[in-house]
Tab-separated table of C-alpha atoms in Angstrom:
chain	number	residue	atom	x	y	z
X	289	UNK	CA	-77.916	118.203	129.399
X	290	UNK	CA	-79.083	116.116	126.567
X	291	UNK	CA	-76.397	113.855	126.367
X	292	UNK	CA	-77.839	113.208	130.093
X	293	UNK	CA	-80.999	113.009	129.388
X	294	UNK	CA	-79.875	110.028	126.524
X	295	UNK	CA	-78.229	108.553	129.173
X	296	UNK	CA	-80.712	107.870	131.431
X	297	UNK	CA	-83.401	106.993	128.691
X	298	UNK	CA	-80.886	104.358	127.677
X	299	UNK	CA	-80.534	103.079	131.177
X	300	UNK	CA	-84.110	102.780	131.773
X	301	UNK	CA	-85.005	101.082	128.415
X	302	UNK	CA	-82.444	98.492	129.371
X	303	UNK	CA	-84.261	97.785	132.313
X	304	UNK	CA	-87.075	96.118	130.505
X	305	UNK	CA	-84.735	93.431	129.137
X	306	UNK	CA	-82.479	92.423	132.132
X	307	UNK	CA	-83.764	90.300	135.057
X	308	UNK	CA	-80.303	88.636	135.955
X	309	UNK	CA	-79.327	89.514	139.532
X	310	UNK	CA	-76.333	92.286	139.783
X	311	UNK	CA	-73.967	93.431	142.311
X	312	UNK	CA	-71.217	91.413	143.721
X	313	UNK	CA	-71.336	93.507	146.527
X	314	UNK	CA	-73.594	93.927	149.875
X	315	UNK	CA	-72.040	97.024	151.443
X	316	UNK	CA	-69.420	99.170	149.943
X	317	UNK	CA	-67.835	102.669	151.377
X	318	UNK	CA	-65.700	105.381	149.815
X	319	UNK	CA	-65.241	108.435	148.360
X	320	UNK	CA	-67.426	110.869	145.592
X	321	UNK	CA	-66.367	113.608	143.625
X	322	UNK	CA	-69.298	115.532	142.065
X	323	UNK	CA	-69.106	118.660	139.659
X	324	UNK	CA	-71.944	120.788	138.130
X	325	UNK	CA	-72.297	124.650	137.494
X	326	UNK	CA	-72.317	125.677	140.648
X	327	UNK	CA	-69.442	124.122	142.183
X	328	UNK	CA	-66.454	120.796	142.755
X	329	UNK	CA	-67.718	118.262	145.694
X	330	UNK	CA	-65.954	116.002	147.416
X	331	UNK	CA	-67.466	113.701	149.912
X	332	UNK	CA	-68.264	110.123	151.581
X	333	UNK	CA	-70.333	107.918	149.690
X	334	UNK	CA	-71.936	104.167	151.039
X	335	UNK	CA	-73.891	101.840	149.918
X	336	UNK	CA	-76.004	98.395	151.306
X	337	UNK	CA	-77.949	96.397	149.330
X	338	UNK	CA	-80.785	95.665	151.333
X	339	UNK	CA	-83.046	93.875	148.568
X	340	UNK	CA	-81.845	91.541	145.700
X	341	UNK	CA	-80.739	94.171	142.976
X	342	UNK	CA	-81.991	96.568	145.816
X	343	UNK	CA	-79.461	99.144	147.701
X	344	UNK	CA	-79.482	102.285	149.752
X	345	UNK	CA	-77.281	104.639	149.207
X	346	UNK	CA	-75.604	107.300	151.104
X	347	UNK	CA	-74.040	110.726	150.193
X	348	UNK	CA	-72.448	113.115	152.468
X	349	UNK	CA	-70.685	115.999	149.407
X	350	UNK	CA	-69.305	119.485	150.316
X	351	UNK	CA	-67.248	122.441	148.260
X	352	UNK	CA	-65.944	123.129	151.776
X	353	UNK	CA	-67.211	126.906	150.667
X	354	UNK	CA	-71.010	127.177	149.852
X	355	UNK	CA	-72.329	124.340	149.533
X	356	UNK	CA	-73.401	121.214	151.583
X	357	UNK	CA	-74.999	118.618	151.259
X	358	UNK	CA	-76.940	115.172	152.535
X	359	UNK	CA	-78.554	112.760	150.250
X	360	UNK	CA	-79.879	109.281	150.696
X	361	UNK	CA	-81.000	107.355	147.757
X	362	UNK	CA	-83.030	103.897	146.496
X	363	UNK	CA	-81.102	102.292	143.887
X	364	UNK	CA	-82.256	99.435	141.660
X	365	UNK	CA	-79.447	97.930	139.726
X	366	UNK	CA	-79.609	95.683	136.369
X	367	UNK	CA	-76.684	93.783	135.262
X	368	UNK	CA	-74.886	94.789	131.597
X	369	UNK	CA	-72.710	91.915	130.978
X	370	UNK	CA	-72.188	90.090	134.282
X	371	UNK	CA	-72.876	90.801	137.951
X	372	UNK	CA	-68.830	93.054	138.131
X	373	UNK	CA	-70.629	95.207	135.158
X	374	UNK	CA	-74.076	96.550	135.756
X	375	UNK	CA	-75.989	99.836	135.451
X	376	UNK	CA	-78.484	101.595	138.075
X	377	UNK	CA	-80.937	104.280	138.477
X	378	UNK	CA	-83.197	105.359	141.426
X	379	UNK	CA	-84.508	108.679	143.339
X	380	UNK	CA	-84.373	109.939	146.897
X	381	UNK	CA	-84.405	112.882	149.230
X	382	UNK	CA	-82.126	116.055	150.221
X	383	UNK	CA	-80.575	118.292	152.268
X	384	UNK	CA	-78.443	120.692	153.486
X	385	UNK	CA	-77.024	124.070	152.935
X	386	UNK	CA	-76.334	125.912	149.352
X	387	UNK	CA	-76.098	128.949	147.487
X	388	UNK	CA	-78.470	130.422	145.450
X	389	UNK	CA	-78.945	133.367	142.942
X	390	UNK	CA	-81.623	135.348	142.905
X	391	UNK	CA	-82.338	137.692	139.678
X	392	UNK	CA	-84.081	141.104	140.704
X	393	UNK	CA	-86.064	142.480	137.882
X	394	UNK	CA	-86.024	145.848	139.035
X	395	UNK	CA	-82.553	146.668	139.138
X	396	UNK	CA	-81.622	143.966	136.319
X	397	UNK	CA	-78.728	142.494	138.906
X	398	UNK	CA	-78.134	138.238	139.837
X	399	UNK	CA	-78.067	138.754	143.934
X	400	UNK	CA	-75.999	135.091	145.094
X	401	UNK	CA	-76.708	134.344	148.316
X	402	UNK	CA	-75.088	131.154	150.225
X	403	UNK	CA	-75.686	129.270	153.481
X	404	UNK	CA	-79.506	128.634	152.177
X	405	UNK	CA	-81.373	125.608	154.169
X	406	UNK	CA	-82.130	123.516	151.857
X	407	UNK	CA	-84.510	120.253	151.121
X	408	UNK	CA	-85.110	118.403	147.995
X	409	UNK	CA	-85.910	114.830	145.653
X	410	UNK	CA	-82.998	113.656	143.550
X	411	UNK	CA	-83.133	111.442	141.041
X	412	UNK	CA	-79.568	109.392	140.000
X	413	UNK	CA	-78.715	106.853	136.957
X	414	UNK	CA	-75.508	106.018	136.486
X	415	UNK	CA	-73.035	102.266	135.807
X	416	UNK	CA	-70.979	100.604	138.038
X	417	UNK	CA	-67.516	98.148	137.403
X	418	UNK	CA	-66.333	95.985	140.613
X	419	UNK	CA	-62.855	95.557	140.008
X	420	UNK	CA	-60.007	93.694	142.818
X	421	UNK	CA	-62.628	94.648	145.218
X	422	UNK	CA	-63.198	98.174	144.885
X	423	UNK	CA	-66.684	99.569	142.852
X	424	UNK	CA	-66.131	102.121	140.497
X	425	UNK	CA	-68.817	103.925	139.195
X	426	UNK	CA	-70.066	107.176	137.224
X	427	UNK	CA	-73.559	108.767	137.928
X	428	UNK	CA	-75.708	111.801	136.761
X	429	UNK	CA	-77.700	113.039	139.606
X	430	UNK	CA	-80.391	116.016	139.172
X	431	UNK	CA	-81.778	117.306	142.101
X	432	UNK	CA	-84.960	118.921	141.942
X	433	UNK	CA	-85.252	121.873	144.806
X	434	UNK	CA	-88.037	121.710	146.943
X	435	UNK	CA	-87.607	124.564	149.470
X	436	UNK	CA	-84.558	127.011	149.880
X	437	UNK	CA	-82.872	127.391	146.747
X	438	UNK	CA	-83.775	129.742	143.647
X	439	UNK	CA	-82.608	126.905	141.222
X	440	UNK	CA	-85.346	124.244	140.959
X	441	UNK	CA	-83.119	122.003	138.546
X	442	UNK	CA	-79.570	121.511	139.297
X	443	UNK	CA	-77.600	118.449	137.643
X	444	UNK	CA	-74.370	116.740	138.936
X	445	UNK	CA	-72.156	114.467	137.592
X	446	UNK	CA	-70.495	112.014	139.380
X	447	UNK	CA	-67.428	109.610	140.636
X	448	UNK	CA	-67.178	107.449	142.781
X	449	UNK	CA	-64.699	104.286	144.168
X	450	UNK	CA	-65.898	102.469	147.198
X	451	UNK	CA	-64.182	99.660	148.556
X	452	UNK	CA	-66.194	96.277	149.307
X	453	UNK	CA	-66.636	95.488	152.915
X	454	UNK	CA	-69.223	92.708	152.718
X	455	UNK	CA	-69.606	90.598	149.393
X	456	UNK	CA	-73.026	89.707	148.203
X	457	UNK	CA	-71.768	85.946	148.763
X	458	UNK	CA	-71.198	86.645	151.934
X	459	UNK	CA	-74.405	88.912	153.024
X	460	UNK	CA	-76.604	85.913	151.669
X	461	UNK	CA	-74.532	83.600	153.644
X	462	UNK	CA	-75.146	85.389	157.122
X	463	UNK	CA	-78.783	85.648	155.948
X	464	UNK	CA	-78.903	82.033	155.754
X	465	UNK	CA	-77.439	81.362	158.446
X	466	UNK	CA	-79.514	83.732	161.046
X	467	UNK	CA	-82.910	82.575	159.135
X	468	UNK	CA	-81.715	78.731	159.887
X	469	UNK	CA	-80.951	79.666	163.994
X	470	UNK	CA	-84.822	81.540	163.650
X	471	UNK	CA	-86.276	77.907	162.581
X	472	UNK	CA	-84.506	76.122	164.317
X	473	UNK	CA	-85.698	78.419	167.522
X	474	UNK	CA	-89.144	78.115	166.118
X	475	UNK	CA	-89.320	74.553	166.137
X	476	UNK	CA	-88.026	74.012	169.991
X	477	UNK	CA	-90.288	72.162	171.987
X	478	UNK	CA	-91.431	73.579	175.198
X	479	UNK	CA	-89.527	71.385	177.145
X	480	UNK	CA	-86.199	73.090	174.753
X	481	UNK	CA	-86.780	75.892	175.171
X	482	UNK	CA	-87.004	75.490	178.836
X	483	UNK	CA	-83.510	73.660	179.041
X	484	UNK	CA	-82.334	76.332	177.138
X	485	UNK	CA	-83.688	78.914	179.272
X	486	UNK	CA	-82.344	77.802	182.700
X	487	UNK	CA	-79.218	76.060	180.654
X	488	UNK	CA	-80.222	72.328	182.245
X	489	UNK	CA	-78.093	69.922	180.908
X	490	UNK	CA	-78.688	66.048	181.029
X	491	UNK	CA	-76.821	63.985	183.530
């Protein structure tokens, strides 16, 4: 737990001192394998940036057992050495169903319950490598339980590769392009935009 806590202080320190823009990616999809105390994920895992150094991500994990579980995340990320190489951190919410174990005083026993509704707000830092067009990254993710679950802390540790579907070259490009066809729509006269509306065409 310390050697996470390290982790993240180093990740957030680093923050201060990097302003280049990361990610060579806009969206990326693929799998994430998660472990903690309480059990091995495996799961779906997307992401889209949707702000410069800005992306959402998406977690769908299970044990296919006890636990399930939703999460969707804000991620800012910070370049290391170049935009292939760069680290992250962010917070979000939670869902889904989990175990949970319960100590009873009384009778000095753990009771472990499972199928628990749960909700809570995760936190996640972690460092990414884009490599032949696949992201590969490693993340520590604590989740701090909210309603549902005995457990208020519970840590994971991460992996996941994602393959690229849209590169960051190419999101700006379409961004471009659709902000150029708005001012160019913008700046129609009344008399083009009424050509273009009944499709008259000069003789």
């Amino acid at each position: 737990m310390q050697k996470c806590l390290l982790f993240i202080s180093i990740l957030f320190l680093l923050g201060f001192h990097q302003q280049a823009e990361a990610q060579r990616y806009g969206t990326a999809v693929g799998l994430r394998m998660g472990s903690n105390d309480y059990s091995r994920t495996f799961g779906l895992s997307a992401q889209q940036r949707v702000l410069k150094n800005v992306t959402l991500e998406g977690i769908v994990q299970s044990d296919f057992s006890r636990n399930t579980t939703f999460h969707l995340l804000a991620q800012r990320h910070k370049p290391i050495i170049s935009k292939r190489f760069n680290y992250y951190y962010g917070a979000g919410i939670s869902s889904g169903w989990e175990e949970s174990k319960i100590k009873d005083p009384e009778s000095m026993q753990i009771i472990h319950t499972y199928g628990n509704p749960t909700t809570g707000v995760d936190l996640i830092a972690g460092i990414e490598m884009t490599v032949l067009n696949t992201v590969i990254s490693l993340d520590y993710k604590p989740n701090v339980n909210l309603s549902g679950r005995e457990e208020f802390f519970r840590g994971q540790v991460g992996i996941s590769a994602r393959t690229v579907l849209v590169k960051s070259k190419e999101q700006k490009k379409r961004k471009r392009k659709r902000a150029r066809a708005k001012r160019k729509k913008n700046n129609d006269t009344f008399g083009d935009k009424l050509k273009n509306t009944f499709n008259f065409k000069n003789n």
